[in-house]
Amino acid sequence: MKYPIGIQSFNQIIEDSYVYVDKTDLIYQLVTTGKIYFLSRPRRFGKSLLVSTLKCYFQGRKELFRGLAIDKLETEWAEYPIFHIDFNGDNFTKANVLEQKIENHIADWEKTYGKSDTAQTTGDRFVYVLRQAHKRYGRRCVVLIDEYDKPILDVLDTGYKTTIDEEERLLEDWHREVLKGFYSTFKSADEDLQFVLLTGVTKFSQVSVFSGFNQPADISMDEQYETLCGITQEELEHYFAEPIEALAKKYETTMKGMLDMLKNRYDGYHFSSNLKDVYNPFSLLNAFAKKELRDYWFVSGTPTYLVRLLQHAQENLNELTGKYYEDKEFVDYKADVEMPLPMIYQSGYLTVKRYDRDFGTFLLDFPNNEVKSGFVSLVASSYLKPRENLQSWIRSAVIALRRGDTEKLRALFTSFLADIPYTMRDKREKERYFHYTFYLIFRLISVYTVYTEKEQSQGRSDCIVETDDYIYIFEFKRDGSADEALAQIEAKGYARPYEADKRKLYKIGVNFSSETGTVEEWKVG
């Protein structure tokens, strides 16, 4: 079986016999029921392949679709004039790159369809080209724009500047204006357009980029198209039974066991209130090709713009995850408000986990273990900036928990906290800093069941970790005493739910010094 890793060309996948998960029934529905669409999906989720498939369809290349669902639906297979822009491969952190990219496309199209004697702006020139193409083909035009938002994401919150008409401008703001002017074309050219699709990671608010142009139908959370990109459970089992069986043998488990492992690691995305499970296709294909379960999607790219936003907004993960939100709070990115939640959600680091129909709200949390471990590690490295290797420390902590070695745990916590530069502590509010630091630490080692601030009948325990053989109940104090922490565990009855549990239980009281920033007392009860 051949896996199309890194191949975004539909015709190459079909012609070279790579495995293709058939989405053409949804594509036919898309092109026959609407006109202008916007689709947001995380990176490496199949957006470029979708655009390529649409391009082949509108080129009338019937032979490529033989045997697929659309083969029984489409009868005409007409050829349309197609205008395709892919912002994927360019670096927009330098001035004039965006303008030159658009200019090159317009100039190429003018060579084919003719140049206006009067049109001056790129938008007016594009309108003229679309009109001429419509006349020549006798069919309206198709416009496909892939990763429309990359020119903004590349410079988002960087402070990079450019000079326009001798005035210094933020490159981020200038790119918004350039794109706004270009996309406004679609309003003037409405009579010449058959179909328009814009894809991207984020949906910037309507007052910025999409202003001045016929608003696209946003299908990002439309239950009709929630599986347009990605792989469903049914598709996984239908198309990939052979590699799943091979992985099961390698990991010495059953088919069901391997399906559970794949689900926990790569599944969990939901793109509507319907909550249809969608797998990350990039990670799945890599796991099958390499015959190894690893974190492929996360390590394939670092979301630096998200880290910048988190640092700038001073939002904490524990204040964002596991909470219910109205869709307006995370669907649109408000360009004039520093609010990272929509960016985190649309980038694929959070997803919808539940839908409350009574209130119309959505529970957001990490989609799966791959994303959770990777993103928490990234945020922890950025927030804490420890000099110690984070992954090495995590492995050591997990081994200590596995062995019930509380003394080793004490040494690990002490050294890790002491390794954080004091400047990171001093510039943040102390109570908030310590609380968030330990939230991050325990999310990092959550290869085991970890509860932070778990609600119980008489209060909230700071942290409970459950392994196969041990249960650890932690209570933390700042500038207090370990005895106080242990006393609270007893007084609040945090261990009571585990009285009948056969695993060995440790009650650990920890006191931290805000002056030294590390463990001052550690007692095991």
Coordinates of C-alpha atoms in Angstrom, one line a residue:
M1 CA 0.0 0.0 0.0
K2 CA 1.4 3.4 -1.0
Y3 CA 0.7 6.4 1.3
P4 CA 0.6 9.9 -0.1
I5 CA 2.7 11.6 2.6
G6 CA 3.5 15.1 1.5
I7 CA 1.6 14.6 -1.9
Q8 CA -1.1 17.2 -2.3
S9 CA -1.8 16.5 -6.0
F10 CA -5.0 14.6 -6.6
N11 CA -4.0 13.5 -10.1
Q12 CA -0.6 12.2 -8.9
I13 CA -2.3 10.2 -6.1
I14 CA -4.7 8.6 -8.6
E15 CA -2.2 8.1 -11.5
D16 CA 0.5 6.7 -9.2
S17 CA -1.9 4.4 -7.3
Y18 CA -1.5 5.9 -3.8
V19 CA -4.3 5.2 -1.4
Y20 CA -7.1 7.8 -1.7
V21 CA -9.9 8.2 0.8
D22 CA -12.9 9.0 -1.4
K23 CA -14.5 12.4 -0.5
T24 CA -15.9 13.0 -3.9
D25 CA -19.6 12.6 -2.9
L26 CA -19.1 15.6 -0.5
I27 CA -17.2 17.5 -3.2
Y28 CA -20.1 17.0 -5.6
Q29 CA -22.5 18.3 -3.0
L30 CA -20.3 21.3 -2.4
V31 CA -20.0 22.4 -6.0
T32 CA -23.7 21.8 -6.9
T33 CA -25.4 23.5 -3.9
G34 CA -23.4 26.7 -3.4
K35 CA -21.0 29.2 -4.9
I36 CA -18.6 31.0 -2.5
Y37 CA -17.1 29.0 0.4
F38 CA -14.6 29.4 3.2
L39 CA -13.2 26.3 5.0
S40 CA -10.9 26.4 8.1
R41 CA -9.0 23.3 9.1
P42 CA -5.7 22.8 10.9
R43 CA -2.4 22.5 8.9
R44 CA -1.7 19.2 7.2
F45 CA -5.3 18.2 7.3
G46 CA -5.9 17.8 3.6
K47 CA -6.9 21.3 2.5
S48 CA -4.5 21.4 -0.4
L49 CA -5.5 18.0 -1.6
L50 CA -9.2 19.2 -1.5
V51 CA -8.2 22.2 -3.6
S52 CA -6.3 20.0 -6.1
T53 CA -9.3 17.6 -6.3
L54 CA -11.6 20.5 -7.1
K55 CA -9.2 21.8 -9.7
C56 CA -9.1 18.4 -11.5
Y57 CA -12.9 18.2 -11.3
F58 CA -13.4 21.7 -12.9
Q59 CA -10.9 20.8 -15.5
G60 CA -13.3 18.1 -16.5
R61 CA -10.8 15.3 -16.0
K62 CA -13.3 12.5 -15.8
E63 CA -10.7 9.7 -16.2
L64 CA -9.2 10.6 -12.8
F65 CA -12.5 10.0 -11.0
R66 CA -13.4 6.7 -12.5
G67 CA -14.7 4.3 -9.8
L68 CA -15.1 7.1 -7.2
A69 CA -18.4 8.2 -5.8
I70 CA -18.7 11.3 -8.0
D71 CA -18.4 9.1 -11.1
K72 CA -22.0 8.1 -10.6
L73 CA -23.2 11.6 -9.8
E74 CA -21.6 13.9 -12.5
T75 CA -22.8 13.6 -16.1
E76 CA -21.5 16.7 -17.8
W77 CA -17.7 16.9 -16.9
A78 CA -17.4 20.5 -18.3
E79 CA -14.1 22.4 -18.4
Y80 CA -14.1 25.8 -16.6
P81 CA -11.4 28.6 -16.5
I82 CA -9.6 28.1 -13.2
F83 CA -7.6 30.6 -11.2
H84 CA -5.6 29.0 -8.4
I85 CA -3.4 30.8 -5.8
D86 CA -1.4 28.8 -3.2
F87 CA 0.1 31.0 -0.5
N88 CA 1.7 27.9 1.1
G89 CA 5.3 28.0 0.0
D90 CA 6.2 31.6 0.5
N91 CA 7.8 33.4 3.4
F92 CA 5.8 36.6 4.0
T93 CA 8.0 38.0 6.8
K94 CA 9.7 40.3 4.3
A95 CA 8.2 43.4 2.7
N96 CA 6.7 43.3 -0.8
V97 CA 6.6 39.4 -1.0
L98 CA 2.8 39.4 -0.8
E99 CA 2.4 42.1 -3.4
Q100 CA 4.8 40.5 -5.7
K101 CA 3.1 37.1 -5.3
I102 CA -0.3 38.5 -6.4
E103 CA 1.3 40.6 -9.1
N104 CA 3.0 37.6 -10.7
H105 CA -0.3 35.7 -10.8
I106 CA -2.2 38.7 -12.3
A107 CA 0.6 39.2 -14.9
D108 CA 0.5 35.5 -15.9
W109 CA -3.3 35.6 -16.3
E110 CA -3.1 38.7 -18.4
K111 CA -0.8 37.0 -20.8
T112 CA -3.5 34.4 -21.3
Y113 CA -6.6 36.5 -21.3
G114 CA -5.5 40.0 -22.2
K115 CA -4.7 43.2 -20.3
S116 CA -7.0 46.1 -19.6
D117 CA -6.1 49.5 -20.9
T118 CA -7.7 51.3 -18.0
A119 CA -7.5 49.0 -14.9
Q120 CA -4.7 50.1 -12.6
T121 CA -5.2 48.2 -9.3
T122 CA -4.5 44.5 -8.9
G123 CA -8.2 44.1 -8.0
D124 CA -9.5 45.8 -11.1
R125 CA -7.0 43.9 -13.3
F126 CA -8.2 40.6 -11.8
V127 CA -11.8 41.6 -12.5
Y128 CA -11.0 42.3 -16.1
V129 CA -9.2 38.9 -16.5
L130 CA -12.1 37.0 -15.0
R131 CA -14.5 38.8 -17.4
Q132 CA -12.4 37.9 -20.4
A133 CA -12.0 34.3 -19.3
H134 CA -15.7 34.0 -18.9
K135 CA -16.2 35.3 -22.5
R136 CA -13.6 33.1 -24.0
Y137 CA -14.8 29.8 -22.3
G138 CA -18.4 30.6 -22.4
R139 CA -18.4 29.4 -18.8
R140 CA -18.0 31.3 -15.5
C141 CA -14.7 31.2 -13.6
V142 CA -13.5 29.0 -10.7
V143 CA -11.2 30.6 -8.1
L144 CA -9.3 28.4 -5.6
I145 CA -7.2 30.0 -2.9
D146 CA -5.2 27.8 -0.7
E147 CA -4.0 28.9 2.8
Y148 CA -5.3 32.4 2.3
D149 CA -4.3 33.5 5.8
K150 CA -0.5 32.6 5.6
P151 CA 0.6 36.1 4.7
I152 CA -1.0 37.3 8.0
L153 CA 0.0 34.3 10.2
D154 CA 3.7 34.7 9.2
V155 CA 3.8 38.2 10.7
L156 CA 1.1 38.0 13.3
D157 CA 2.2 39.7 16.5
T158 CA 5.8 40.0 15.3
G159 CA 6.1 43.7 15.1
Y160 CA 7.7 43.5 11.6
K161 CA 7.3 46.7 9.7
T162 CA 7.3 48.0 6.1
T163 CA 7.3 51.5 4.5
I164 CA 4.3 52.5 2.4
D165 CA 4.3 55.9 0.8
E166 CA 7.1 57.0 3.2
E167 CA 4.9 55.9 6.1
E168 CA 6.1 53.1 8.4
R169 CA 3.4 50.5 8.8
L170 CA 3.1 47.1 10.7
L171 CA 3.5 44.4 8.1
E172 CA 0.6 42.5 9.7
D173 CA -1.8 45.5 9.1
W174 CA -0.5 46.1 5.6
H175 CA -1.0 42.5 4.6
R176 CA -4.6 42.6 5.8
E177 CA -5.2 45.7 3.6
V178 CA -3.6 44.1 0.5
L179 CA -5.7 40.9 0.9
K180 CA -8.8 42.9 1.6
G181 CA -8.3 44.8 -1.6
F182 CA -7.7 41.7 -3.6
Y183 CA -10.6 39.7 -2.2
S184 CA -13.0 42.6 -2.7
T185 CA -12.6 41.6 -6.4
F186 CA -15.1 38.8 -5.9
K187 CA -17.9 41.3 -5.3
S188 CA -17.3 43.1 -8.6
A189 CA -16.9 39.9 -10.5
D190 CA -19.9 38.1 -9.2
E191 CA -21.4 37.6 -12.7
D192 CA -18.2 35.9 -13.9
L193 CA -17.8 33.4 -11.0
Q194 CA -19.0 29.9 -11.0
F195 CA -17.3 28.7 -7.8
V196 CA -14.9 30.1 -5.2
L197 CA -13.2 28.3 -2.3
L198 CA -10.8 29.9 0.2
T199 CA -9.0 27.6 2.7
G200 CA -6.9 28.5 5.7
V201 CA -6.2 27.7 9.3
T202 CA -7.9 30.7 10.8
K203 CA -10.9 32.8 10.0
F204 CA -10.1 36.4 10.5
S205 CA -13.0 38.6 11.5
Q206 CA -15.2 40.0 8.8
V207 CA -14.1 43.6 9.6
S208 CA -10.6 42.9 8.5
V209 CA -9.9 40.6 5.5
F210 CA -13.3 39.6 4.2
S211 CA -14.8 43.1 4.3
G212 CA -15.9 44.5 1.0
F213 CA -16.5 41.1 -0.6
N214 CA -19.5 38.8 -0.9
Q215 CA -19.3 36.9 2.4
P216 CA -18.4 33.3 1.7
A217 CA -20.5 30.5 3.2
D218 CA -18.3 29.4 6.2
I219 CA -18.5 25.6 6.2
S220 CA -15.9 25.1 8.9
M221 CA -18.5 24.0 11.4
D222 CA -21.1 22.8 9.0
E223 CA -22.2 19.2 9.9
Q224 CA -22.7 18.4 6.2
Y225 CA -18.9 19.0 5.6
E226 CA -17.4 18.1 8.9
T227 CA -15.6 15.1 7.4
L228 CA -14.6 16.8 4.1
C229 CA -11.0 16.8 5.4
G230 CA -9.5 14.1 7.7
I231 CA -10.4 10.4 8.2
T232 CA -13.4 9.0 9.9
Q233 CA -13.5 5.8 11.9
E234 CA -15.4 4.1 9.1
E235 CA -12.9 5.2 6.5
L236 CA -10.0 4.2 8.8
E237 CA -11.3 0.6 9.1
H238 CA -12.3 0.4 5.4
Y239 CA -9.2 1.7 3.7
F240 CA -6.5 0.8 6.2
A241 CA -7.3 -2.7 7.6
E242 CA -4.0 -4.1 6.3
P243 CA -1.6 -1.6 8.0
I244 CA -3.7 -1.7 11.2
E245 CA -3.2 -5.4 11.4
A246 CA 0.6 -5.0 10.8
L247 CA 0.8 -2.5 13.6
A248 CA -1.2 -4.7 15.9
K249 CA 1.3 -7.6 15.3
K250 CA 4.3 -5.3 15.9
Y251 CA 2.8 -3.9 19.2
E252 CA 1.7 -7.4 20.3
T253 CA -2.0 -6.4 20.6
T254 CA -5.3 -7.3 19.0
M255 CA -7.0 -5.3 16.1
K256 CA -9.3 -3.8 18.7
G257 CA -6.3 -2.9 20.9
M258 CA -4.5 -1.2 18.0
L259 CA -7.7 0.7 17.0
D260 CA -8.0 2.0 20.6
M261 CA -4.3 3.1 20.5
L262 CA -4.8 4.9 17.2
K263 CA -8.0 6.6 18.5
N264 CA -6.3 7.8 21.7
R265 CA -3.3 9.2 19.9
Y266 CA -4.7 10.6 16.6
D267 CA -8.5 10.8 16.8
G268 CA -10.7 13.2 18.7
Y269 CA -11.3 16.2 16.3
H270 CA -14.8 17.4 15.9
F271 CA -15.9 20.1 13.4
S272 CA -19.6 20.5 14.2
S273 CA -22.1 20.1 17.0
N274 CA -22.7 16.6 15.5
L275 CA -19.4 15.5 17.1
K276 CA -18.4 13.1 14.3
D277 CA -15.0 11.8 15.1
V278 CA -12.2 12.8 12.7
Y279 CA -8.6 11.5 12.7
N280 CA -5.6 13.6 11.8
P281 CA -4.7 12.2 8.4
F282 CA -1.0 13.3 8.5
S283 CA -0.2 11.4 11.7
L284 CA -2.2 8.3 10.6
L285 CA -0.5 8.0 7.2
N286 CA 3.0 8.5 8.8
A287 CA 2.2 5.9 11.4
F288 CA 1.2 3.4 8.8
A289 CA 4.1 4.1 6.5
K290 CA 6.8 4.0 9.2
K291 CA 5.0 1.3 11.2
E292 CA 5.6 3.3 14.4
L293 CA 3.2 5.3 16.7
R294 CA 4.8 8.6 17.2
D295 CA 3.8 12.3 17.4
Y296 CA 4.1 13.1 13.7
W297 CA 1.7 16.1 13.3
F298 CA 2.9 18.1 16.2
V299 CA 6.7 17.8 15.4
S300 CA 6.1 18.7 11.8
G301 CA 5.7 22.3 12.6
T302 CA 6.0 24.7 15.6
P303 CA 3.0 27.0 16.1
T304 CA 5.2 30.0 17.0
Y305 CA 2.5 32.5 16.4
L306 CA 0.4 30.8 19.1
V307 CA 3.2 31.0 21.6
R308 CA 3.6 34.7 20.8
L309 CA -0.1 35.2 21.4
L310 CA -0.1 33.2 24.6
Q311 CA 2.9 35.2 26.0
H312 CA 1.4 38.5 24.9
A313 CA -2.1 37.9 26.2
Q314 CA -0.8 36.1 29.4
E315 CA -3.6 33.5 29.0
N316 CA -3.0 30.2 30.8
L317 CA -3.9 26.8 29.3
N318 CA -5.7 25.7 32.5
E319 CA -7.9 28.8 32.1
L320 CA -8.8 27.9 28.5
T321 CA -9.2 24.2 28.3
G322 CA -12.1 22.0 29.6
K323 CA -14.6 24.9 29.5
Y324 CA -17.8 25.7 27.6
Y325 CA -17.9 28.5 25.1
E326 CA -20.4 30.1 22.7
D327 CA -19.3 29.6 19.1
K328 CA -18.8 33.3 18.6
E329 CA -16.0 33.1 21.3
F330 CA -13.8 30.8 19.3
V331 CA -15.0 30.7 15.6
D332 CA -13.9 34.2 14.6
Y333 CA -10.5 35.6 15.2
K334 CA -11.0 39.2 16.3
A335 CA -8.1 41.0 14.6
D336 CA -8.4 44.0 17.0
V337 CA -8.6 42.0 20.2
E338 CA -5.7 40.0 21.6
M339 CA -7.6 36.8 22.3
P340 CA -5.7 33.5 21.7
L341 CA -8.6 31.1 22.1
P342 CA -9.9 31.2 18.5
M343 CA -6.3 30.8 17.1
I344 CA -5.7 27.8 19.4
Y345 CA -8.9 26.2 18.3
Q346 CA -8.7 26.8 14.6
S347 CA -5.1 25.7 14.5
G348 CA -6.1 22.3 15.8
Y349 CA -4.7 22.4 19.3
L350 CA -8.1 22.5 20.9
T351 CA -11.3 21.0 19.5
V352 CA -15.0 20.6 20.4
K353 CA -15.5 17.7 22.8
R354 CA -19.2 18.2 23.7
Y355 CA -22.1 20.3 22.7
D356 CA -24.7 21.6 25.2
R357 CA -27.9 22.0 23.2
D358 CA -29.8 23.7 26.0
F359 CA -27.3 26.6 26.1
G360 CA -25.8 26.3 22.6
T361 CA -22.3 26.1 24.0
F362 CA -19.3 23.9 23.2
L363 CA -16.8 22.2 25.5
L364 CA -13.2 22.8 24.2
D365 CA -10.2 20.6 25.1
F366 CA -7.2 18.9 23.5
P367 CA -8.3 16.5 20.7
N368 CA -5.9 13.6 21.6
N369 CA -2.8 12.6 23.4
E370 CA -0.4 13.6 20.6
V371 CA -1.6 17.2 20.6
K372 CA -1.9 17.5 24.4
S373 CA 1.6 16.3 25.1
G374 CA 3.2 18.3 22.3
F375 CA 1.4 21.5 22.9
V376 CA 1.8 21.4 26.7
S377 CA 5.6 20.8 26.3
L378 CA 5.8 23.7 23.9
V379 CA 4.0 26.1 26.2
A380 CA 5.9 24.9 29.2
S381 CA 9.2 25.5 27.5
S382 CA 8.1 29.0 26.5
Y383 CA 6.6 29.9 29.8
L384 CA 9.1 28.4 32.2
K385 CA 12.3 28.5 30.0
P386 CA 14.1 25.8 32.0
R387 CA 17.7 25.2 31.2
E388 CA 17.2 21.4 31.8
N389 CA 16.1 19.3 28.8
L390 CA 12.4 19.0 29.2
Q391 CA 11.8 15.7 27.5
S392 CA 14.6 14.1 29.5
W393 CA 13.1 15.4 32.7
I394 CA 9.6 14.1 31.7
R395 CA 11.0 10.6 31.1
S396 CA 12.8 10.6 34.5
A397 CA 9.6 11.8 36.3
V398 CA 7.5 9.1 34.6
I399 CA 9.9 6.4 35.6
A400 CA 10.0 7.6 39.2
L401 CA 6.2 7.6 39.3
R402 CA 6.1 4.1 37.8
R403 CA 8.5 2.8 40.5
G404 CA 6.9 4.6 43.5
D405 CA 10.2 6.4 44.1
T406 CA 9.0 9.5 46.0
E407 CA 12.6 10.6 46.9
K408 CA 13.6 10.6 43.3
L409 CA 10.4 12.7 42.5
R410 CA 11.5 15.2 45.2
A411 CA 14.9 15.5 43.7
L412 CA 13.5 15.9 40.2
F413 CA 11.0 18.6 41.2
T414 CA 13.6 20.5 43.2
S415 CA 16.2 20.5 40.4
F416 CA 13.6 21.4 37.7
L417 CA 12.2 24.4 39.6
A418 CA 15.7 25.6 40.6
D419 CA 16.6 25.5 36.9
I420 CA 14.0 28.0 35.9
P421 CA 15.6 31.5 35.6
Y422 CA 14.6 33.7 38.5
T423 CA 13.6 36.4 36.0
M424 CA 10.7 34.2 34.9
R425 CA 9.4 34.2 38.5
D426 CA 10.0 37.8 39.3
K427 CA 8.1 39.3 36.4
R428 CA 4.9 37.3 37.1
E429 CA 2.4 37.5 39.9
K430 CA 3.6 34.9 42.4
E431 CA 0.4 33.0 43.2
R432 CA -0.6 32.7 39.6
Y433 CA 3.0 31.7 38.6
F434 CA 3.2 28.8 41.1
H435 CA -0.3 27.6 40.4
Y436 CA 0.3 27.5 36.6
T437 CA 3.8 26.1 36.9
F438 CA 2.5 22.9 38.6
Y439 CA -0.5 22.7 36.3
L440 CA 2.0 22.5 33.4
I441 CA 4.3 20.1 35.1
F442 CA 1.6 17.6 35.7
R443 CA 0.1 18.0 32.3
L444 CA 3.6 17.2 30.9
I445 CA 3.8 13.9 32.8
S446 CA 0.2 12.9 32.0
V447 CA 1.2 9.6 30.4
Y448 CA -0.7 8.5 33.6
T449 CA -4.1 9.6 34.8
V450 CA -3.6 13.0 36.2
Y451 CA -6.2 15.2 37.9
T452 CA -5.4 18.8 38.7
E453 CA -7.7 20.6 41.2
K454 CA -10.0 17.6 41.3
E455 CA -13.3 18.5 42.9
Q456 CA -14.2 16.2 45.8
S457 CA -16.9 16.4 48.5
Q458 CA -15.0 18.6 50.9
G459 CA -12.8 20.6 48.5
R460 CA -10.3 20.5 45.6
S461 CA -7.2 18.4 45.8
D462 CA -4.2 20.1 44.1
C463 CA -3.1 17.1 42.1
I464 CA -3.8 13.3 42.0
V465 CA -1.7 11.0 39.8
E466 CA -2.8 7.4 39.2
T467 CA -0.4 4.7 37.8
D468 CA -0.9 1.0 37.5
D469 CA 0.6 0.4 40.9
Y470 CA 0.5 3.7 42.8
I471 CA -1.7 6.6 43.7
Y472 CA -0.1 10.0 44.6
I473 CA -2.1 12.7 46.3
F474 CA -0.2 16.0 46.2
E475 CA -1.0 19.2 48.1
F476 CA 1.1 22.3 47.5
K477 CA 1.7 25.2 49.8
R478 CA 3.6 28.4 49.0
D479 CA 5.6 29.9 51.9
G480 CA 3.8 27.6 54.3
S481 CA 4.8 24.1 55.5
A482 CA 4.6 20.6 54.2
D483 CA 2.9 19.6 57.5
E484 CA 0.1 22.1 56.6
A485 CA -0.3 20.4 53.2
L486 CA -0.5 16.9 54.7
A487 CA -3.0 18.1 57.3
Q488 CA -5.2 19.5 54.5
I489 CA -5.2 16.1 52.7
E490 CA -6.4 14.5 55.9
A491 CA -8.9 17.2 56.9
K492 CA -10.5 17.3 53.4
G493 CA -10.6 13.5 53.0
Y494 CA -8.8 13.6 49.6
A495 CA -7.7 9.9 50.1
R496 CA -11.2 8.7 51.0
P497 CA -12.3 7.7 47.4
Y498 CA -9.2 5.3 47.3
E499 CA -9.8 3.4 50.6
A500 CA -10.8 0.2 48.8
D501 CA -8.1 0.6 46.1
K502 CA -5.4 -2.1 46.2
R503 CA -2.7 0.2 44.8
K504 CA -0.2 1.8 47.2
L505 CA -1.2 5.3 48.1
Y506 CA 1.2 8.2 48.9
K507 CA 0.1 11.5 50.5
I508 CA 2.7 14.1 49.6
G509 CA 2.8 17.6 51.2
V510 CA 5.0 20.1 49.4
N511 CA 6.0 23.6 50.4
F512 CA 7.6 26.0 48.0
S513 CA 9.6 29.1 48.7
S514 CA 8.6 32.2 46.6
E515 CA 12.1 33.5 47.4
T516 CA 14.1 30.6 46.0
G517 CA 11.4 29.4 43.6
T518 CA 11.9 25.7 44.4
V519 CA 11.0 23.0 46.9
E520 CA 11.6 23.9 50.5
E521 CA 9.9 21.0 52.3
W522 CA 8.7 17.6 51.0
K523 CA 7.0 15.1 53.3
V524 CA 5.4 11.8 52.5
G525 CA 2.5 10.7 54.7

